[in-house]
Short mmCIF file of C-alpha atoms in Angstrom, two decimals:
data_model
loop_
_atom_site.label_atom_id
_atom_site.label_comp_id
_atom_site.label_asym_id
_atom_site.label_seq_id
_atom_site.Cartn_x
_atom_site.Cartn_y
_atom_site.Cartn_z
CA UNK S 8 0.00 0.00 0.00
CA UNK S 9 1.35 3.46 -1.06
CA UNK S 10 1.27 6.29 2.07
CA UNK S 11 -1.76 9.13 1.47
CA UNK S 12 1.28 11.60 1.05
CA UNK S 13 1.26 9.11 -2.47
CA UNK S 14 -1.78 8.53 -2.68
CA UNK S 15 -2.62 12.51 -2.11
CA UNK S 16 -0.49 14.84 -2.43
CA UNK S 17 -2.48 17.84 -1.91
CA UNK S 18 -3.76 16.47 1.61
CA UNK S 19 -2.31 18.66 4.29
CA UNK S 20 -3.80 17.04 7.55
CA UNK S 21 -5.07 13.27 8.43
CA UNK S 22 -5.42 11.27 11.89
CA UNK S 23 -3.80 8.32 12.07
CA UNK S 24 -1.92 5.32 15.06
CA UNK S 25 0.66 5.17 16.09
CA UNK S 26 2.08 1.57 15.65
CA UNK S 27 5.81 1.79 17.75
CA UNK S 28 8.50 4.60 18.91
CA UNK S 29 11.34 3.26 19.64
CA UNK S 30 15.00 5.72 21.28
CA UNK S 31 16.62 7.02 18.07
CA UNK S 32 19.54 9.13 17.06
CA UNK S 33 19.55 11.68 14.40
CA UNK S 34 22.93 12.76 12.38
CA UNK S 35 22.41 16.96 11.84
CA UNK S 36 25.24 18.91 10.76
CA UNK S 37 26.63 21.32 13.76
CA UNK S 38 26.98 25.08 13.71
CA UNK S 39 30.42 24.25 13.57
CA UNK S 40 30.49 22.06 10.26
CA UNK S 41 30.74 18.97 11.83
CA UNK S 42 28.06 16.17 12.90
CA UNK S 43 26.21 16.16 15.23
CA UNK S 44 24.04 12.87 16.86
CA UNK S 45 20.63 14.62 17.98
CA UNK S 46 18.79 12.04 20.55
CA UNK S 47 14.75 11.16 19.93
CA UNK S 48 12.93 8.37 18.83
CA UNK S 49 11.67 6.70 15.58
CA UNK S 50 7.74 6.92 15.36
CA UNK S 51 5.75 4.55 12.87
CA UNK S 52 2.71 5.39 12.02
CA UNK S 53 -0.30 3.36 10.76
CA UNK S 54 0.10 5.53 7.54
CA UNK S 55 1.17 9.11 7.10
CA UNK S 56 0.84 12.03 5.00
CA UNK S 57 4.58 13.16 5.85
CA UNK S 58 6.79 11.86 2.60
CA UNK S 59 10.16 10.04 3.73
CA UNK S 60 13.31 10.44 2.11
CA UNK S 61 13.74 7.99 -1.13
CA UNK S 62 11.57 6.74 -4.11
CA UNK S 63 12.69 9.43 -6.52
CA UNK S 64 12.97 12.93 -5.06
CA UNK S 65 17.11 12.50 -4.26
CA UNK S 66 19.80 14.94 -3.43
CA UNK S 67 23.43 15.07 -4.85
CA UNK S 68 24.33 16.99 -7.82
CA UNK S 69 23.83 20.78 -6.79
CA UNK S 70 25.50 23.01 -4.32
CA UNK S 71 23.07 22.99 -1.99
CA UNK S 72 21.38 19.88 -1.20
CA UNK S 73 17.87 19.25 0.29
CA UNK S 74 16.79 16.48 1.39
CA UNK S 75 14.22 15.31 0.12
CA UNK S 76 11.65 14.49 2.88
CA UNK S 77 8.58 16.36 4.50
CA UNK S 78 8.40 18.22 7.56
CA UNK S 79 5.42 18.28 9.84
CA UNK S 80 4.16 17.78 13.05
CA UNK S 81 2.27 14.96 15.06
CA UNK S 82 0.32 16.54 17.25
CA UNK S 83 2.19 19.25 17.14
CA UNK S 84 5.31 18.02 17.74
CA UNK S 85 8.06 18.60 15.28
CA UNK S 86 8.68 16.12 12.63
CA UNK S 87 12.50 16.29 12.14
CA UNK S 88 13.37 13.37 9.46
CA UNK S 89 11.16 11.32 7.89
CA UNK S 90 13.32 7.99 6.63
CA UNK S 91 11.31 5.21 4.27
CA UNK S 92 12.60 1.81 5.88
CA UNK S 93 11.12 -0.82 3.50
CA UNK S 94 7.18 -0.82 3.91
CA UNK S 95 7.83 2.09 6.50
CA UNK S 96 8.34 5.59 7.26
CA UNK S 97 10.31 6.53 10.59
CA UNK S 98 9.67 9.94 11.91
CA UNK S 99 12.13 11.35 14.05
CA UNK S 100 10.96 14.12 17.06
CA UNK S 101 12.25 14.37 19.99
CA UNK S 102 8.97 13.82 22.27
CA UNK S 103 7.72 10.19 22.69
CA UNK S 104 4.33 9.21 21.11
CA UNK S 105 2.49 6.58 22.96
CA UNK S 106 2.10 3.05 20.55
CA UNK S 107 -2.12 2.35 20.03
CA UNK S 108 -2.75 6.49 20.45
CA UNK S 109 -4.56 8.56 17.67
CA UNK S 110 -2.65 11.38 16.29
CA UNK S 111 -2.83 14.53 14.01
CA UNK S 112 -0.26 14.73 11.27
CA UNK S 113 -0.14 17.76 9.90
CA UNK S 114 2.32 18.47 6.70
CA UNK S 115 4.62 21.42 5.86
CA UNK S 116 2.49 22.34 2.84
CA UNK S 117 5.02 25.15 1.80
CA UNK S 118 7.92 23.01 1.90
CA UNK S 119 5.80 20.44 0.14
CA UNK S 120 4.36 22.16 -2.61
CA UNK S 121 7.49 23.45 -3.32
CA UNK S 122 8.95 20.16 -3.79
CA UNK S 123 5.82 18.87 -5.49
CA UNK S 124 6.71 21.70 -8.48
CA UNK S 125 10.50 20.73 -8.52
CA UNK S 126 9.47 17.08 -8.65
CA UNK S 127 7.30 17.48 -11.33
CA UNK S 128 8.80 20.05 -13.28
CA UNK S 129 11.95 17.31 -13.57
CA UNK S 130 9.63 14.70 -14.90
CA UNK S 131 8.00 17.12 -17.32
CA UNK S 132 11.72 18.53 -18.64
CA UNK S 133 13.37 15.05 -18.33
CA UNK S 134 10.66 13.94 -20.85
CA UNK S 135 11.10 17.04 -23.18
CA UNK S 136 14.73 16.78 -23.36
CA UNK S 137 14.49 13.34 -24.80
CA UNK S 138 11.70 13.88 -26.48
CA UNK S 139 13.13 16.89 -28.97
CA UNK S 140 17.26 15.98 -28.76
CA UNK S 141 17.28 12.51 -26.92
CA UNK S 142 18.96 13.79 -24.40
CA UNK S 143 18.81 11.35 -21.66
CA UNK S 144 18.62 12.14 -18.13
CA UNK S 145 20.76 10.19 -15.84
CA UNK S 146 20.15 11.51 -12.27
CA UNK S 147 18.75 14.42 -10.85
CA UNK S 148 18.91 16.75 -7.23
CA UNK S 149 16.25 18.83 -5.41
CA UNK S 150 18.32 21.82 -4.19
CA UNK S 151 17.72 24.33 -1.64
CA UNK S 152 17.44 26.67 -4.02
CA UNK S 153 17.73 25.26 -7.61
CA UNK S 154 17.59 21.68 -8.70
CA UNK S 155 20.16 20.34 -11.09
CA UNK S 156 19.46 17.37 -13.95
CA UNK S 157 22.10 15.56 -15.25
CA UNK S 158 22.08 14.93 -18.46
CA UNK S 159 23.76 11.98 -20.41
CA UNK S 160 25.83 14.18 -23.28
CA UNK S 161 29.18 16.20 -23.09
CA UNK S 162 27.35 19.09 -24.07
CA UNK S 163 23.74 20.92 -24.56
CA UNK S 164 23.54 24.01 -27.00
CA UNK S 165 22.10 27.41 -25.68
CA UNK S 166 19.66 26.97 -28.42
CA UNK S 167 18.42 23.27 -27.65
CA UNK S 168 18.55 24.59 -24.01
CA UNK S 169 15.91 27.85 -25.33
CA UNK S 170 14.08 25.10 -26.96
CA UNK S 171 13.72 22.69 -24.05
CA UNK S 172 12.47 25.76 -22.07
CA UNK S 173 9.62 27.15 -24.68
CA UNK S 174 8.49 23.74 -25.05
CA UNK S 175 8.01 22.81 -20.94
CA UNK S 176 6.06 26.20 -20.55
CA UNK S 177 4.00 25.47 -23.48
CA UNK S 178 2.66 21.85 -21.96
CA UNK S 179 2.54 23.87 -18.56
CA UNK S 180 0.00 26.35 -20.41
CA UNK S 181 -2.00 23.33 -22.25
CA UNK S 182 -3.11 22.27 -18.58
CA UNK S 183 -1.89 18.79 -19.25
CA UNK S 184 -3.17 16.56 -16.04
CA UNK S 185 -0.81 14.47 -14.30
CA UNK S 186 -1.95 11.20 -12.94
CA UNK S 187 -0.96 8.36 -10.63
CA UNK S 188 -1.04 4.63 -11.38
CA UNK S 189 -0.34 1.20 -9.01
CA UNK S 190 0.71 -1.36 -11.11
CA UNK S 191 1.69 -5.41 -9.77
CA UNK S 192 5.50 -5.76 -9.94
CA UNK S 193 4.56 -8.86 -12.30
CA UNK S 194 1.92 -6.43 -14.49
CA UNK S 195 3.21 -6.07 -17.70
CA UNK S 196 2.81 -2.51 -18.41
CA UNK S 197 5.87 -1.98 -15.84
CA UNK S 198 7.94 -3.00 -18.94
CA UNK S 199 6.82 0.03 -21.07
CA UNK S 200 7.57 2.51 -18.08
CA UNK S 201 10.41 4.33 -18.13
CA UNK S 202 12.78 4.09 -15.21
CA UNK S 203 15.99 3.19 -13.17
CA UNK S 204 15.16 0.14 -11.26
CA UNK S 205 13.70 -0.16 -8.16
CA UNK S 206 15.41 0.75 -4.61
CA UNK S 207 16.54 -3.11 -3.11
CA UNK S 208 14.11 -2.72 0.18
CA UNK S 209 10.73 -1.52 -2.23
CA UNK S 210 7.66 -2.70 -0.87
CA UNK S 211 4.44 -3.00 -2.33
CA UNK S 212 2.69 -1.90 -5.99
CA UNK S 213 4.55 0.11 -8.67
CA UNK S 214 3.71 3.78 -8.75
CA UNK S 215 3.82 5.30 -12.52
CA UNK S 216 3.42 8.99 -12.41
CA UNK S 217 2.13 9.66 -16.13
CA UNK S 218 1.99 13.28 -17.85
CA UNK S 219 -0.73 12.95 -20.21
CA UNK S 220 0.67 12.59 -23.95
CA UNK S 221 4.41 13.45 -22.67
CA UNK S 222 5.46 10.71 -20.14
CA UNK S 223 5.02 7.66 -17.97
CA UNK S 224 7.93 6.87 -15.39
CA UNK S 225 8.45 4.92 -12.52
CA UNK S 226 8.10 7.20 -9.54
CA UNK S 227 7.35 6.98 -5.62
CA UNK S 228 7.52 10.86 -5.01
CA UNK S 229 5.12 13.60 -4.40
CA UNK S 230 3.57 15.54 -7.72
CA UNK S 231 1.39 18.27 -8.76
CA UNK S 232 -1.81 16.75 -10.43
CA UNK S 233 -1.74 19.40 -13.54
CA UNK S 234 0.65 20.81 -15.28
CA UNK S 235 -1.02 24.61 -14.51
CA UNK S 236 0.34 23.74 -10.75
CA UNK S 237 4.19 24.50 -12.11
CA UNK S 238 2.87 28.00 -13.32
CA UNK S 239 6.62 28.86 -15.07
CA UNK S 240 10.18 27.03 -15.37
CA UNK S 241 13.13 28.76 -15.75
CA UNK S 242 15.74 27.08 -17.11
CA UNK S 243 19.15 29.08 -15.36
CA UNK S 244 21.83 27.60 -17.46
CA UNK S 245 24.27 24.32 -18.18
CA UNK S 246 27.29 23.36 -16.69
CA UNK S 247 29.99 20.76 -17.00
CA UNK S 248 29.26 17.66 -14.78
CA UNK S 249 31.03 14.33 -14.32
CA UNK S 250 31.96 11.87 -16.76
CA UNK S 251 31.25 13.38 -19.87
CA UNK S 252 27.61 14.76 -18.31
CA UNK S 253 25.86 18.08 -18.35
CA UNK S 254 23.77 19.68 -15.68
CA UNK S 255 20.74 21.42 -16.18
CA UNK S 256 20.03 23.80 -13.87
CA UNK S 257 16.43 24.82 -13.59
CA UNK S 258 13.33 26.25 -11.19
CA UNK S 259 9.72 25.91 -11.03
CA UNK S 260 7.16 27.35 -9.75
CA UNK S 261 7.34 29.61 -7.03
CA UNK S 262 11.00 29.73 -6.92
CA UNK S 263 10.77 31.60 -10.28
CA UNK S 264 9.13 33.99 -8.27
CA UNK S 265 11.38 34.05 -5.25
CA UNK S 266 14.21 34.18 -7.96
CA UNK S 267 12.98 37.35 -9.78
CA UNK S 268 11.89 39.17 -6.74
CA UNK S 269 15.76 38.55 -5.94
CA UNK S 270 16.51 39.35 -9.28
CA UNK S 271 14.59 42.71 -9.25
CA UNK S 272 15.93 43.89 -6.19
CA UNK S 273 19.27 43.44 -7.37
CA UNK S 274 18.30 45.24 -10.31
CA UNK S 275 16.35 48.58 -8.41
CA UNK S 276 20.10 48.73 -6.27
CA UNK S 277 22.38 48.64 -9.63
CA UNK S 278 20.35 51.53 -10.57
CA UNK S 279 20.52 53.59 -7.75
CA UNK S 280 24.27 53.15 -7.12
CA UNK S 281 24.73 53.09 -11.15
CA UNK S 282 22.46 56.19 -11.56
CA UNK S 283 21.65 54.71 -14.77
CA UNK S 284 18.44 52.19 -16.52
CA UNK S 285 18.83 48.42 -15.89
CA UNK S 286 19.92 48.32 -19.42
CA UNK S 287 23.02 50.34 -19.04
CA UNK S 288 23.89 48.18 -15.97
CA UNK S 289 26.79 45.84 -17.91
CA UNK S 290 28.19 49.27 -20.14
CA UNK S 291 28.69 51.08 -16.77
CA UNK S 292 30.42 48.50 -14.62
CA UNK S 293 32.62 47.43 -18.01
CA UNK S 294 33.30 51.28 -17.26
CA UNK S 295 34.37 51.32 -13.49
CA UNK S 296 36.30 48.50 -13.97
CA UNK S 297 38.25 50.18 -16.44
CA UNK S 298 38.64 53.12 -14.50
CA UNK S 299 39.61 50.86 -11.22
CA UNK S 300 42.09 49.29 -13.23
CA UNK S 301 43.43 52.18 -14.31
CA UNK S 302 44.04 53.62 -11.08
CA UNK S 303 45.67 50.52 -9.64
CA UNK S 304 48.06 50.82 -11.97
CA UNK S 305 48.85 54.99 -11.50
CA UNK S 306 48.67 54.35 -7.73
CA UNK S 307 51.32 51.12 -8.06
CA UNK S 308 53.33 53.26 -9.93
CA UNK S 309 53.17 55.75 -7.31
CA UNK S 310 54.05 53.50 -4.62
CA UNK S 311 57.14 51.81 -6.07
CA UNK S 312 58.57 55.61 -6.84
CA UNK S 313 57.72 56.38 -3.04
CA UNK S 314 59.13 53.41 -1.77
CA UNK S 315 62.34 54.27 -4.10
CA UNK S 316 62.07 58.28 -2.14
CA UNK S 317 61.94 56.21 0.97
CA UNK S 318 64.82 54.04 0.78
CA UNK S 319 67.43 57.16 -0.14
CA UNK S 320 65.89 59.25 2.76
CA UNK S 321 66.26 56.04 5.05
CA UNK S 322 69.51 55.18 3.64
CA UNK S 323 70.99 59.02 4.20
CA UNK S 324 69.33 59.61 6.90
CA UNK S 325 71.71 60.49 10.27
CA UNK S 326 69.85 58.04 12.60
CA UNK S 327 71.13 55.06 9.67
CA UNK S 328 72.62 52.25 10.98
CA UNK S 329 71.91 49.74 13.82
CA UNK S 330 68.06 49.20 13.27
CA UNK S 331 66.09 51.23 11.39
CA UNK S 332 62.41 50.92 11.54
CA UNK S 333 59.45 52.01 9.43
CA UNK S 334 55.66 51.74 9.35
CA UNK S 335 53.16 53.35 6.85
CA UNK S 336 49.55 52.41 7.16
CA UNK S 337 49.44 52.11 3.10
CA UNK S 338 51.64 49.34 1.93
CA UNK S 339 51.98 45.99 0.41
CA UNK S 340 54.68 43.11 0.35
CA UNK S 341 56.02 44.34 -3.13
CA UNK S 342 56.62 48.48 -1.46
CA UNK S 343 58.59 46.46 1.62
CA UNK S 344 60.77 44.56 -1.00
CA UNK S 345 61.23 47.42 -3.17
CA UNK S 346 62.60 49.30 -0.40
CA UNK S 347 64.97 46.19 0.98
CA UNK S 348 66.13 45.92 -2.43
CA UNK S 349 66.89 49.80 -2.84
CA UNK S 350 68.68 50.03 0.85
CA UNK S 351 70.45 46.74 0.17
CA UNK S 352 72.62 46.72 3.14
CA UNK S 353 73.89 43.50 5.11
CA UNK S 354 75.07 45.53 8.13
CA UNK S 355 71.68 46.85 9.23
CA UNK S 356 68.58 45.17 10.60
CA UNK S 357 65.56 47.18 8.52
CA UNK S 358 62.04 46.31 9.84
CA UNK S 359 59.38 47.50 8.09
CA UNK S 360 55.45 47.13 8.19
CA UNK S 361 52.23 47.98 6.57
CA UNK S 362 48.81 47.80 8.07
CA UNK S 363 47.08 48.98 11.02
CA UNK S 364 48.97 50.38 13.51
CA UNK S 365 46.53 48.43 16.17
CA UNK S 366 45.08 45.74 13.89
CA UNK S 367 46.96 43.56 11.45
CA UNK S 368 48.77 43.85 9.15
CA UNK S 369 52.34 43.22 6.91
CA UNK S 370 56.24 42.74 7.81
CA UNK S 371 59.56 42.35 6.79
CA UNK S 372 62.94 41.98 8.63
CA UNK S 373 65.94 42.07 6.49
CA UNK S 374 69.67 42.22 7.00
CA UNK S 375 72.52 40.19 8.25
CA UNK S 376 71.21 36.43 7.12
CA UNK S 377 72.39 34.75 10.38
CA UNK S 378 70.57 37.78 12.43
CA UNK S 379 67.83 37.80 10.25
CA UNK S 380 66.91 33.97 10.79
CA UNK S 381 67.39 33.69 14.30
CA UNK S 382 65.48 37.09 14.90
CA UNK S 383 62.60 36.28 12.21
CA UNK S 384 60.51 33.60 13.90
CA UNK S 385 61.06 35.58 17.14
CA UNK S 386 59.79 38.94 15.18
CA UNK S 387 56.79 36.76 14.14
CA UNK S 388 56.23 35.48 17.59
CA UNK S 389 55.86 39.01 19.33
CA UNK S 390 53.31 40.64 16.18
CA UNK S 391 51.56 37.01 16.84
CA UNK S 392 51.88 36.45 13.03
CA UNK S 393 53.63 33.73 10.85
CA UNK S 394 56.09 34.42 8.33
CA UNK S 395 59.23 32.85 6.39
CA UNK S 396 62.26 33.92 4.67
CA UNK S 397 65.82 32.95 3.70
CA UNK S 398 69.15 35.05 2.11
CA UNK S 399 68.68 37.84 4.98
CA UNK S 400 64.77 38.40 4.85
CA UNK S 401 62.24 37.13 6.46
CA UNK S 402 58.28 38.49 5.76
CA UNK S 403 54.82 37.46 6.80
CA UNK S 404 51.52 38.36 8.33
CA UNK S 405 50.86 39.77 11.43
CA UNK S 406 47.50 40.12 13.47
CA UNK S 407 49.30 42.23 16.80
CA UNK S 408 51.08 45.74 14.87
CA UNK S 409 50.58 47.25 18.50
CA UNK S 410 53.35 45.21 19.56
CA UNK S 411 55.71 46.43 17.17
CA UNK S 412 57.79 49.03 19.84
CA UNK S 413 58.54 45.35 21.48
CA UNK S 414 60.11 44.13 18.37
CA UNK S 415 62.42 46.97 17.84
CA UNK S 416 63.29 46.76 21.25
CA UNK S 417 64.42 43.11 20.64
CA UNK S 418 66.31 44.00 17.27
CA UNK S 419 68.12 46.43 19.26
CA UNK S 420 69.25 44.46 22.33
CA UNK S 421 70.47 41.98 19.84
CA UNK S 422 72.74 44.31 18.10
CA UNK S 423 73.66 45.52 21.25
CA UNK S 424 74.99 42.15 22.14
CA UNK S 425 76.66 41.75 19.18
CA UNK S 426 78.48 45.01 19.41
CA UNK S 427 79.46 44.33 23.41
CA UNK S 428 80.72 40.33 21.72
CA UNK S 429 83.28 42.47 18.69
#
C-alpha cells in the first residue's frame, strides 16, 4: 500500500496510530560544520501524509542539497526526518508518542508544494529533453534553491537549451493533467515505463506517475496533479558535470518567483548606485572596472617611486645604521621589497610594516642572514603572526602591529649584544 502523502499529495492534515516509537539518534550537521548525533525516537505510524526520504525525489548533484523528505508535526510536535525503511516511514521528534494512540499529522504544505513543483517540473523537462534531442537524463537533485538534472551528453547548446524551455512552458499552459497509477511488480505494463530500477528494500505496488501525452515513469515521489500547478520554469543555465555529463540547472514554480523578486531587487540597487536604466547596468560597470584598473596601476606606480624616495631618505638619513624601523599604514609586500632591495645593506637590521597600527597587518625583517633567521621567527612570535624567509629576509603576516615598539626593542638588544661580543 502506497502512504496518502502518495496517494494525495495535496492532503495537508489526516489522523492516524501510532504503531511503535522506539529511542533514536539523528545525524544533523553542527553550527560548527561537523556532525552532530541529535537524541529522539523513531515513530511509525499506521500511515502518514509526511513523505520520507527515497523513491525518486534524491539529493546530490547541486550546491546545496535538500533532502528530500517532509516536515510536519504529530500533534504538534516537530517532525524532524522522515526515513522510508522498506514498507515504513520513521519519523524522528524528539517527544515520545504513545504506541495504540490517535494522532494529528499535519504536513509542511510550503515546503511540500514546493517540492511537489520541482518534482514534477523534472519529470516534465526530463521527458522534453528526450523527447526533442534525446537527451537522456541520468540523475537528478532537489536543491535548496535550484535543482540540477544531469544529463547523459558532453554538451547541450544554448539553443536546444531555449528550446527545451519554450516547449516545458508550453505543456505547462495546455493544462496537461498528471496522474498516478499502481501497477503489480509482475503487471506487464511496468515494462513500457520508463525508469531506473527499483530501490533493493521496495515494498508494495509500482507507482507510474504519467503526464498525459508526454510521459510515464516509474516514480514513488510527491507531484502536482496538472501541469497549470508548475505556473513557469526557468531554465538558469548548463554546466559541465562528471563523466562526460551536463547539468541542467532549472526552477519551477514559485521559486521563479522568489528568484525574480531577488533578481529585481538586485536590479532597483544597480540603478541607484549606477544612476543609470537596468539596461546600461553591464556598459557602466565594463566602465568602473576600467577606470579601477586604471588607477591601480597609476597608484602602483606611485608607490614603487615612493618606496624608491623612501629608501634614499632612510639610507641618508643620520639616525642610519643599527636598526632602522618604518611603518606606513598604506603598503603591500612588493613596497617592503622594493625598499629592501633599494637600501640593500647586510650591516643593518631594517624592519618594516604595513597595516594597522593596532590591527593587522604586513612585515619584513631584512639584513645580516644569520641575524635575520634567528630574529625572524622571534619577530613573528611578538606581532603574533607567521612568516618565512631565507638570504637575509624574512616576511609574513601579522595580526598584533601594536606590539611592534617590542620588536624593535628586541632587534636592538640583539645588536647591542653583538656590538658588546666584537
Amino acid at each position: 500500500m502506497a502512504f496518502l502523502c502518495q496517494r494525495d499529495s495535496y492532503a495537508r492534515e489526516f489522523v492516524t496510530t501510532v504503531v511503535s516509537c522506539q529511542p533514536a539518534e539523528l545525524q544533523t550537521d553542527g553550527s560548527n560544520g561537523k556532525k552532530e548525533a541529535l537524541s529522539g525516537f523513531h515513530v511509525v505510524l499506521e500511515d502518514t501524509l509526511l513523505f520520507p526520504e527515497g523513491g525518486g525525489q534524491v539529493p546530490g548533484l547541486s550546491p546545496q542539497p535538500d533532502p528530500p523528505d517532509d516536515r510536519g508535526t504529530i500533534n504538534d510536535i516537530s517532525v524532524l526526518r522522515v526515513t522510508r525503511r522498506g514498507a515504513q516511514a520513521d519519523h524522528f521528534t524528539q517527544t515520545p508518542l504513545a504506541p495504540g494512540s490517535q494522532v494529528q499529522v499535519q504536513v509542511d504544505w510550503e515546503r511540500r508544494f514546493d517540492h511537489m513543483q520541482q518534482h514534477s517540473g523534472q519529470h516534465l523537462i526530463t521527458a522534453v529533453a528526450d523527447n526533442l534531442f534525446g537527451l537522456k537524463t541520468t540523475s537528478w537533485e532537489l536543491g535548496r534553491h535550484r535543482s540540477v538534472i544531469e544529463l547523459d551528453s558532453p554538451s547541450v547548446t544554448a539553443e536546444q537549451v531555449a528550446t527545451i524551455e519554450q516547449c516545458v512552458n508550453e505543456k505547462i499552459r495546455d493544462r496537461l493533467p498528471v496522474s498516478v497509477q499502481e501497477l503489480s511488480l509482475d503487471d506487464p505494463e511496468v515494462e513500457k515505463v520508463r525508469g531506473r530500477g527499483l530501490p533493493d528494500d521496495h515494498a508494495g505496488p509500482i507507482r507510474v506517475v504519467t503526464i498525459e501525452g508526454v510521459d510515464s515513469n516509474m516514480c514513488c515521489g510527491t507531484h502536482v496533479n496538472n501541469l497549470s500547478d508548475l505556473q513557469v520554469i526557468k531554465i538558469l543555465g548548463t554546466e559541465k558535470g562528471k563523466k562526460n555529463k551536463t547539468n541542467l540547472i532549472f526552477l519551477a514554480g514559485n521559486r521563479v518567483l522568489k528568484w525574480m523578486e531577488r533578481s529585481h531587487g538586485t536590479e532597483k540597487a544597480l540603478t541607484t548606485l549606477l544612476k543609470c536604466g537596468a539596461e546600461d547596468h553591464v556598459e557602466a560597470v565594463k566602465k568602473l572596472q576600467n577606470s579601477s584598473k586604471l588607477l591601480q596601476k597609476n597608484n602602483l606606480n606611485l608607490l614603487r617611486d615612493l618606496a624608491v624616495h623612501i629608501a634614499h631618505c632612510l639610507r641618508n638619513s643620520p639616525d642610519w645604521g643599527g636598526v632602522v624601523v618604518l611603518h606606513r599604514k598604506e603598503g603591500d609586500s612588493e613596497f617592503m621589497n622594493i625598499i629592501a632591495n633599494e637600501i640593500g645593506s647586510e650591516e643593518t637590521l631594517l624592519f618594516l610594516t604595513v597595516g594597522d597600527e593596532k590591527g593587522a597587518g604586513l612585515f619584513l625583517l631584512a639584513g645580516p642572514a644569520e641575524a635575520v633567521e634567528t630574529l625572524g621567527p622571534r619577530v613573528a612570535e611578538v606581532l603574533e603572526g607567521k612568516g618565512a624567509g631565507k638570504k637575509g629576509r624574512f616576511q609574513g603576516k601579522a595580526t598584533k602591529m601594536n606590539r611592534r615598539a617590542e620588536v624593535q626593542a628586541l632587534l636592538q638588544d640583539y645588536v647591542s649584544t653583538q656590538s658588546a661580543e666584537e
